[in-house]
């Protein structure tokens, strides 16, 4: 593999980062660009860190064309905290919100929201183990809902929305944690886009929130302070000490993406990688994909042999070959190859080669 | 200075880390101990990361003798999130809590708590710009209070409690963010001890919470999920993706502290460093300490010349000499030298030498 003897890490998150970013972070760890300090030690009130966070935001804006009327936040607390922040801030008039549940994360978001308002389950694919994305029409959403909610890419089940639901005037909130920066998006179609960094962006510990500015400022006065978007908007994500190091690495990944040609180029690579793998799975008589074809994720490729013992053998032998974390989520079993942006095409090629060999040896 | 040309960083947080820890993290950044991956990329569900977090907890328990009936959590959201979590979880019977306000952080904690219950301001040193710690007697606390709250070391004003308030049977909650691991403590005197990592422990992004187990499990069912201590206790801080990298660095700092001789040795060094600096300030006719002597912090040494323009000149010239972040908090001005555990004694010596020179040149 590389001079560092790195494995191919198919983890669903935290997951691989571009090696050249890690190398650069390592080279700057004891003295960041001549400042005489590590970013790990840097005051968040210093002009050096202000530059880091400003650049990160500016480069993210460039990458996905974020309109000026959207704010960008770098927050702690993970996706799980967004499950609460969304209803605590957006249930502002009717206290109604409409959720589509396409996997465990959407379901957790839905359940959390039910603590705070009148939440409608618009559609769910739970009865089919979340193996597809329901087609939801505009008239299924309540016109007086304060927002509608989806999870664009379902990390556990390997599905991805092939369309953006039309919710009319109801602001659409999307958890894009596991497909963020893997495809071009039209930010203006959303009220909030949020994504945990630990898939395509940075080490765990920072969540990116992109929020339309007219949705800021509606948290109840009893909302826990950290959970009020306005607190963070007003202080540019520095109301309190931000997760500086994760923000810095995120910024380095944004620069890297711009350098290789932006999201368009990244998406082409992702399509090529996932395409190869799905093609092989479809041609194989041993391996079967678990998801309806139109709804397949480019990021999380789920498959099974149909024989649990054989799945286990596959995962164990792959690990010996330096291909780690291929087990499906503990709630579903089988295999899941998470091939995020930073998974090199070589890693996918190695996986396919290994699958072929395994199939030949085990039929 | 060192081969990395590092500055002496007197930041109040994020702040210096032991150089040998940073060097080791850098050396392992592209391939952590032969795993073939960076800790930044490591699945939190892997046995490698489980080992990292287990070791971190075990070493912290050893360092400060945490009794078995206390849980240790590694959380996101910073100190600011603890301001809410404490009342949301501990206001469980009378909904009363008693606060001592000795600085801006204690005041923020107090204000946040007033959203959720009947909160008494037991004592405050605000009228004297928080330059001392009030002596509070047991009978000043309400016997039916659900908890009492203090901030042990006041980062901004440079004070530190010279005693542990006797609250009788009322559980004492202490924000130890800026003195954690700088002195031996008796954990059993507290209901909760919490500390943001960004001073003595790790890069920003993780907060350590030590909670007596009988205080877990009282959050209201409408409490936002991330803010319920029990959620995290039940899953060993892995209910959701934890801030893995900050936890890893915290663990490396714990190992380093054990190696040099534990908290006893660290405390002796801290006493020596702060002692020198205060001695010089007291002997100087230009510089004056701002805090009552008995209540002086070992970590945050605040002082002034009495002339704002001279303060500014001092801070600017110190910076040119590689001694950065010596300005007092924007709310108080003057100077603050934060000399946390990782500030080498050489850094304090350099500061004193510079102060002497500055005094000679500017009298
Ligand atoms: C799509 C999606 N949403 C939310 C989450 C939860 O994020 P966190 O673990 O940061 O709370 C995950 C976690 O993997 C996820 O994949
Ligand atoms: C003593 C103390 N408590 C709480 C905080 C707030 O922590 P955070 O910025 O992580 O919210 C600070 C911040 O410096 C602090 O010094
Ligand atoms: Mg899901
Ligand atoms: Mg097939
Ligand atoms: Mg304070
Ligand atoms: Mg003096």
Tab-separated table of C-alpha atoms in Angstrom, chain A residues 4-9 11 13-19 21-23 25-27 29-31 34-48 75-81 83-84 88 105 108 112 114-116 198-199 202-207 220-227 235 239-246 249 319 324-325 330, chain B residues 4-9 11 13-19 21-23 25-27 29-31 34-48 75-81 83-84 88 105 108 112 114-116 198-199 202-207 220-227 235 239-246 249 319 324-325 330:
chain	number	residue	atom	x	y	z
A	4	UNK	CA	2.920	4.101	5.991
A	5	UNK	CA	1.577	0.584	5.513
A	6	UNK	CA	-1.953	1.798	5.798
A	7	UNK	CA	-5.000	-0.448	5.701
A	8	UNK	CA	-8.114	0.132	3.640
A	9	UNK	CA	-10.582	1.184	6.268
A	11	UNK	CA	-15.584	1.990	8.479
A	13	UNK	CA	-17.527	6.581	10.475
A	14	UNK	CA	-15.161	7.713	11.795
A	15	UNK	CA	-13.525	6.813	8.516
A	16	UNK	CA	-10.613	7.432	6.195
A	17	UNK	CA	-9.195	10.884	5.572
A	18	UNK	CA	-7.073	11.846	2.565
A	19	UNK	CA	-3.536	10.673	3.353
A	21	UNK	CA	-4.121	15.818	4.582
A	22	UNK	CA	-3.035	13.592	7.457
A	23	UNK	CA	0.605	13.905	6.419
A	25	UNK	CA	-1.397	17.785	9.730
A	26	UNK	CA	1.351	15.569	11.174
A	27	UNK	CA	4.090	17.755	9.706
A	29	UNK	CA	1.572	19.284	14.621
A	30	UNK	CA	4.438	20.577	16.763
A	31	UNK	CA	4.589	23.986	15.081
A	34	UNK	CA	5.699	28.861	11.980
A	35	UNK	CA	3.344	29.996	14.736
A	36	UNK	CA	5.399	28.065	17.278
A	37	UNK	CA	2.376	26.174	18.549
A	38	UNK	CA	0.183	23.243	17.616
A	39	UNK	CA	-3.368	23.887	16.409
A	40	UNK	CA	-4.284	21.610	19.336
A	41	UNK	CA	-2.963	24.333	21.666
A	42	UNK	CA	-4.074	27.426	19.822
A	43	UNK	CA	-6.324	29.958	21.535
A	44	UNK	CA	-9.635	30.116	19.741
A	45	UNK	CA	-9.480	33.881	20.289
A	46	UNK	CA	-6.203	34.205	18.361
A	47	UNK	CA	-6.060	35.711	14.890
A	48	UNK	CA	-4.426	32.495	13.668
A	75	UNK	CA	-20.814	22.624	16.472
A	76	UNK	CA	-20.137	19.940	19.045
A	77	UNK	CA	-22.496	17.198	20.176
A	78	UNK	CA	-22.660	15.121	17.026
A	79	UNK	CA	-25.663	14.231	14.947
A	80	UNK	CA	-27.444	13.184	18.096
A	81	UNK	CA	-27.506	16.780	19.311
A	83	UNK	CA	-31.847	15.442	16.544
A	84	UNK	CA	-32.850	17.751	19.423
A	88	UNK	CA	-36.106	22.866	19.666
A	105	UNK	CA	-30.875	7.697	12.225
A	108	UNK	CA	-33.972	8.412	16.174
A	112	UNK	CA	-36.502	12.755	19.625
A	114	UNK	CA	-41.869	13.698	19.371
A	115	UNK	CA	-40.721	15.005	22.766
A	116	UNK	CA	-41.247	18.538	21.587
A	198	UNK	CA	-16.748	11.904	10.835
A	199	UNK	CA	-17.527	10.508	7.397
A	202	UNK	CA	-12.827	15.421	9.599
A	203	UNK	CA	-12.237	13.460	12.783
A	204	UNK	CA	-15.351	13.083	14.945
A	205	UNK	CA	-16.165	16.033	17.174
A	206	UNK	CA	-17.601	18.638	14.847
A	207	UNK	CA	-20.969	18.831	13.130
A	220	UNK	CA	-37.690	28.908	23.425
A	221	UNK	CA	-36.116	30.931	26.230
A	222	UNK	CA	-35.841	27.702	28.225
A	223	UNK	CA	-33.821	25.995	25.500
A	224	UNK	CA	-30.455	24.821	26.884
A	225	UNK	CA	-28.005	27.488	25.812
A	226	UNK	CA	-25.772	25.304	23.636
A	227	UNK	CA	-28.820	24.021	21.729
A	235	UNK	CA	-20.813	34.549	17.566
A	239	UNK	CA	-19.908	31.524	21.651
A	240	UNK	CA	-17.807	29.040	23.571
A	241	UNK	CA	-14.634	27.127	22.826
A	242	UNK	CA	-15.197	25.356	19.522
A	243	UNK	CA	-13.689	21.963	18.622
A	244	UNK	CA	-10.743	23.775	17.050
A	245	UNK	CA	-8.687	20.821	15.913
A	246	UNK	CA	-11.540	19.074	14.103
A	249	UNK	CA	-8.789	19.297	9.748
A	319	UNK	CA	-9.300	-8.115	7.571
A	324	UNK	CA	-10.981	-3.609	7.793
A	325	UNK	CA	-14.428	-2.778	9.141
A	330	UNK	CA	-24.617	-4.700	14.407
B	4	UNK	CA	10.534	23.058	16.862
B	5	UNK	CA	11.022	26.736	17.663
B	6	UNK	CA	7.982	26.727	19.864
B	7	UNK	CA	6.642	29.786	21.629
B	8	UNK	CA	5.609	29.983	25.266
B	9	UNK	CA	1.845	30.069	24.988
B	11	UNK	CA	-3.318	31.159	26.626
B	13	UNK	CA	-7.386	27.703	26.923
B	14	UNK	CA	-6.943	26.021	24.533
B	15	UNK	CA	-3.417	25.972	25.852
B	16	UNK	CA	-0.080	24.190	25.813
B	17	UNK	CA	0.217	20.426	25.764
B	18	UNK	CA	3.333	18.503	26.785
B	19	UNK	CA	5.670	18.579	23.776
B	21	UNK	CA	2.852	14.063	23.848
B	22	UNK	CA	2.461	16.165	20.697
B	23	UNK	CA	5.562	14.597	19.185
B	25	UNK	CA	0.820	11.962	18.429
B	26	UNK	CA	2.512	13.354	15.307
B	27	UNK	CA	4.672	10.258	14.913
B	29	UNK	CA	-0.717	10.204	12.997
B	30	UNK	CA	-0.504	8.327	9.688
B	31	UNK	CA	-0.388	4.886	11.265
B	34	UNK	CA	0.846	-0.424	13.506
B	35	UNK	CA	-2.923	-0.427	13.060
B	36	UNK	CA	-2.508	1.050	9.584
B	37	UNK	CA	-4.858	3.936	10.328
B	38	UNK	CA	-4.859	7.272	12.104
B	39	UNK	CA	-6.768	7.633	15.368
B	40	UNK	CA	-8.574	10.420	13.474
B	41	UNK	CA	-10.002	7.713	11.185
B	42	UNK	CA	-10.575	4.932	13.658
B	43	UNK	CA	-14.037	3.458	14.115
B	44	UNK	CA	-15.249	4.153	17.637
B	45	UNK	CA	-16.677	0.623	17.577
B	46	UNK	CA	-13.250	-0.953	16.961
B	47	UNK	CA	-11.396	-2.823	19.659
B	48	UNK	CA	-8.458	-0.458	19.158
B	75	UNK	CA	-18.600	14.344	26.397
B	76	UNK	CA	-18.928	16.955	23.690
B	77	UNK	CA	-20.450	20.415	24.028
B	78	UNK	CA	-17.879	22.039	26.287
B	79	UNK	CA	-18.353	23.584	29.673
B	80	UNK	CA	-21.296	25.514	28.298
B	81	UNK	CA	-23.253	22.287	27.848
B	83	UNK	CA	-24.086	24.587	32.571
B	84	UNK	CA	-27.362	23.071	31.316
B	88	UNK	CA	-31.405	19.303	33.835
B	105	UNK	CA	-18.178	31.061	34.304
B	108	UNK	CA	-23.104	31.821	33.393
B	112	UNK	CA	-28.463	28.946	32.919
B	114	UNK	CA	-32.353	29.726	36.678
B	115	UNK	CA	-34.143	28.536	33.524
B	116	UNK	CA	-34.862	25.234	35.160
B	198	UNK	CA	-8.763	22.470	26.765
B	199	UNK	CA	-6.650	23.635	29.705
B	202	UNK	CA	-6.335	17.778	25.601
B	203	UNK	CA	-7.348	19.826	22.578
B	204	UNK	CA	-10.793	21.419	22.899
B	205	UNK	CA	-13.722	19.160	22.092
B	206	UNK	CA	-14.052	16.882	25.082
B	207	UNK	CA	-15.357	17.561	28.577
B	220	UNK	CA	-36.820	14.566	32.733
B	221	UNK	CA	-38.174	12.517	29.835
B	222	UNK	CA	-38.239	15.713	27.766
B	223	UNK	CA	-34.552	16.340	28.330
B	224	UNK	CA	-32.723	16.549	24.978
B	225	UNK	CA	-31.136	13.136	24.524
B	226	UNK	CA	-27.502	14.237	24.483
B	227	UNK	CA	-28.002	16.172	27.730
B	235	UNK	CA	-23.055	3.231	26.989
B	239	UNK	CA	-24.097	6.294	22.950
B	240	UNK	CA	-23.079	8.197	19.857
B	241	UNK	CA	-19.782	8.900	18.143
B	242	UNK	CA	-17.497	10.351	20.798
B	243	UNK	CA	-14.803	12.972	20.103
B	244	UNK	CA	-12.298	10.149	19.608
B	245	UNK	CA	-9.207	12.139	18.806
B	246	UNK	CA	-9.483	14.478	21.804
B	249	UNK	CA	-4.825	12.875	23.348
B	319	UNK	CA	4.882	38.583	22.073
B	324	UNK	CA	2.111	34.900	23.506
B	325	UNK	CA	-1.421	35.371	24.807
B	330	UNK	CA	-11.306	41.025	27.171
